Amino acid sequence: MTSVRHPEIVDPNGVIGILGGGQLGRMLAMAAARLGLRCHIYCPDDLFPAADVAAAATKADYTDQNALAAFAASVDVITYEFENVPAETVAFLNSIDARVRPGALALEKAQDRLVEKEFIKSLGAVTAPFHGVDDLASLDAGLKKVGRPAILKTRRLGYDGKGQTRLTDADIDLHGAFEKAIEYAWAEIGAAPSILEGFVPFEREISVIGARSVNGDICLYDPTENNHVHGILKTSSVPAAISSATAKKACAATSEILTALNYIGVIGVEFFVLQGGDVLINEFAPRVHNSGHWTLDACAVSQFEQHIRAVAGWPLGDPGRHSDAVMENLIGDDVHSWRALADEQNTCLHLYGKRDARPGRKMGHVTRLK
Ligand code: AMP
């Protein structure tokens, strides 16, 4: 396979390759277009909604080396809009001298919840107590270590609260016996390699969207306060109702992760805030993040533009916030209110162009400027 030798810096008129075809890819492509850059979407299944707004699209499997090589040859740098791109895809792209930003290290740490928690711990940051689970015996041992209530999560491929189940005293009453309750929980997550986490009695959830450039510059957006409904993000508000000391802790932890991963691009780091203001890291996503969508309308440079700047080797832009804002996801049937939302004052409506409003599907969002 011939080498593609991607440049360190992508000039305007260059092409950014994006692995993944969802709404994050769509908003990245729109931000790239504003900077005079074109995007080429690569995705094995539904190319839309990203391909709707991109210059080129390839529908092929992540393990199709011929298609990957042709894709790499047609772009100047490659990024991704979701974190479950197979490690072998990135390894292959690296082997032909394609430039993938953020690199393989960030994906390796973020794709496995146990590896991720151990990495966070190695930085000296605090997480919920956790224990790796491979069978009923290790689940039993884990419950003794982290206590109850606890949350059992698959190590890989969980998102929006999927691939996780709770273990509480009430579950044990319901099943009549401890052994039955843990068997049920284990079956519920498909007996897959998992992590058991102690339940954090958090006061609120926040996230920090951060970016790091090729020369190691870091910029951070203001922490966002997040509310989930049925495990799916419903609203993100800025400013978050936290002290400046709490904000500083979350921002410092985000910078530390960016540096430790030698990261290039935008990251989303999720935190639990405890009573008293201490923060625990829940997880991070090595990509633009749903809780950063408000930056499109409340900042001069959005998280999407920031990511494109970083992966293209450009200087980062100003992450400063010019308005307070509340972003609300339009999930499933919510999208049918588009006409009323389009009529609201100080409200920025974003629809992703998805045809089928299935329950739980992210169809768009609105950002209300305050
Ligand atoms: P996750 O997929 O890990 O982000 O979990 C989805 C949501 O479940 C989080 O945003 C929290 O609301 C809740 N959650 C996850 N882990 C814990 C935990 N260890 N303690 C309390 N709540 C949690």
PDB file of C-alpha atoms and ligand atoms in Angstrom, residues 113 116-117 127-129 149-153 158-164 166 196-202 205 226-233 270-272 280-284 289, ligand 1:
ATOM      1  CA  ARG A 113     -14.204   2.159  30.664  1.00  0.00           C
ATOM      2  CA  GLU A 116     -10.115   4.914  31.056  1.00  0.00           C
ATOM      3  CA  LYS A 117     -10.679   4.880  34.833  1.00  0.00           C
ATOM      4  CA  THR A 127     -13.227   8.790  40.028  1.00  0.00           C
ATOM      5  CA  ALA A 128     -16.050   6.745  41.558  1.00  0.00           C
ATOM      6  CA  PRO A 129     -14.661   3.614  43.262  1.00  0.00           C
ATOM      7  CA  PRO A 149     -25.883   1.110  45.353  1.00  0.00           C
ATOM      8  CA  ALA A 150     -23.567   0.401  42.442  1.00  0.00           C
ATOM      9  CA  ILE A 151     -23.679   0.633  38.642  1.00  0.00           C
ATOM     10  CA  LEU A 152     -22.510  -2.171  36.386  1.00  0.00           C
ATOM     11  CA  LYS A 153     -21.395  -0.906  32.959  1.00  0.00           C
ATOM     12  CA  GLY A 158     -21.925   1.847  26.015  1.00  0.00           C
ATOM     13  CA  TYR A 159     -23.475   5.252  25.340  1.00  0.00           C
ATOM     14  CA  ASP A 160     -26.443   7.366  26.484  1.00  0.00           C
ATOM     15  CA  GLY A 161     -26.956   5.103  29.527  1.00  0.00           C
ATOM     16  CA  LYS A 162     -27.018   1.951  27.334  1.00  0.00           C
ATOM     17  CA  GLY A 163     -25.028  -1.097  28.466  1.00  0.00           C
ATOM     18  CA  GLN A 164     -25.469  -0.342  32.145  1.00  0.00           C
ATOM     19  CA  ARG A 166     -27.944  -0.510  38.701  1.00  0.00           C
ATOM     20  CA  LEU A 196     -18.646  -1.963  38.577  1.00  0.00           C
ATOM     21  CA  GLU A 197     -18.789   1.581  39.923  1.00  0.00           C
ATOM     22  CA  GLY A 198     -19.885   2.799  43.321  1.00  0.00           C
ATOM     23  CA  PHE A 199     -22.858   5.144  43.000  1.00  0.00           C
ATOM     24  CA  VAL A 200     -21.741   8.762  43.408  1.00  0.00           C
ATOM     25  CA  PRO A 201     -24.238  10.886  45.384  1.00  0.00           C
ATOM     26  CA  PHE A 202     -23.518  13.878  43.195  1.00  0.00           C
ATOM     27  CA  GLU A 205     -23.132  16.960  36.700  1.00  0.00           C
ATOM     28  CA  ASN A 226     -25.846  18.924  32.362  1.00  0.00           C
ATOM     29  CA  ASN A 227     -29.186  17.284  33.033  1.00  0.00           C
ATOM     30  CA  HIS A 228     -29.960  13.784  31.794  1.00  0.00           C
ATOM     31  CA  VAL A 229     -33.369  12.199  31.305  1.00  0.00           C
ATOM     32  CA  HIS A 230     -33.444   8.382  30.959  1.00  0.00           C
ATOM     33  CA  GLY A 231     -29.646   8.403  30.571  1.00  0.00           C
ATOM     34  CA  ILE A 232     -29.725  10.834  27.611  1.00  0.00           C
ATOM     35  CA  LEU A 233     -28.498  14.418  27.853  1.00  0.00           C
ATOM     36  CA  GLU A 270     -17.713  14.778  32.293  1.00  0.00           C
ATOM     37  CA  PHE A 271     -17.600  15.357  36.043  1.00  0.00           C
ATOM     38  CA  PHE A 272     -19.735  14.696  39.107  1.00  0.00           C
ATOM     39  CA  LEU A 280     -14.922  13.345  40.389  1.00  0.00           C
ATOM     40  CA  ILE A 281     -14.276  12.471  36.741  1.00  0.00           C
ATOM     41  CA  ASN A 282     -16.984  10.281  35.204  1.00  0.00           C
ATOM     42  CA  GLU A 283     -15.582   9.846  31.706  1.00  0.00           C
ATOM     43  CA  PHE A 284     -14.188  11.646  28.694  1.00  0.00           C
ATOM     44  CA  HIS A 289     -19.377  16.621  22.703  1.00  0.00           C
TER      45      HIS A 289
HETATM   46  P1  AMP B   1     -22.181   7.275  31.607  1.00  0.00           P
HETATM   47  O1  AMP B   1     -22.594   6.513  30.400  1.00  0.00           O
HETATM   48  O2  AMP B   1     -21.088   6.613  32.378  1.00  0.00           O
HETATM   49  O3  AMP B   1     -21.855   8.713  31.310  1.00  0.00           O
HETATM   50  O4  AMP B   1     -23.457   7.308  32.568  1.00  0.00           O
HETATM   51  C1  AMP B   1     -24.673   7.953  32.177  1.00  0.00           C
HETATM   52  C2  AMP B   1     -25.251   8.697  33.371  1.00  0.00           C
HETATM   53  O5  AMP B   1     -25.501   7.765  34.463  1.00  0.00           O
HETATM   54  C3  AMP B   1     -24.321   9.743  33.983  1.00  0.00           C
HETATM   55  O6  AMP B   1     -24.404  10.964  33.298  1.00  0.00           O
HETATM   56  C4  AMP B   1     -24.867   9.820  35.411  1.00  0.00           C
HETATM   57  O7  AMP B   1     -26.062  10.578  35.449  1.00  0.00           O
HETATM   58  C5  AMP B   1     -25.212   8.377  35.731  1.00  0.00           C
HETATM   59  N1  AMP B   1     -24.051   7.705  36.336  1.00  0.00           N
HETATM   60  C6  AMP B   1     -23.076   7.054  35.692  1.00  0.00           C
HETATM   61  N2  AMP B   1     -22.152   6.562  36.544  1.00  0.00           N
HETATM   62  C7  AMP B   1     -22.544   6.918  37.785  1.00  0.00           C
HETATM   63  C8  AMP B   1     -22.008   6.716  39.095  1.00  0.00           C
HETATM   64  N3  AMP B   1     -20.895   6.016  39.309  1.00  0.00           N
HETATM   65  N4  AMP B   1     -22.688   7.254  40.143  1.00  0.00           N
HETATM   66  C9  AMP B   1     -23.838   7.948  39.946  1.00  0.00           C
HETATM   67  N5  AMP B   1     -24.407   8.156  38.730  1.00  0.00           N
HETATM   68  C10 AMP B   1     -23.778   7.662  37.661  1.00  0.00           C
END
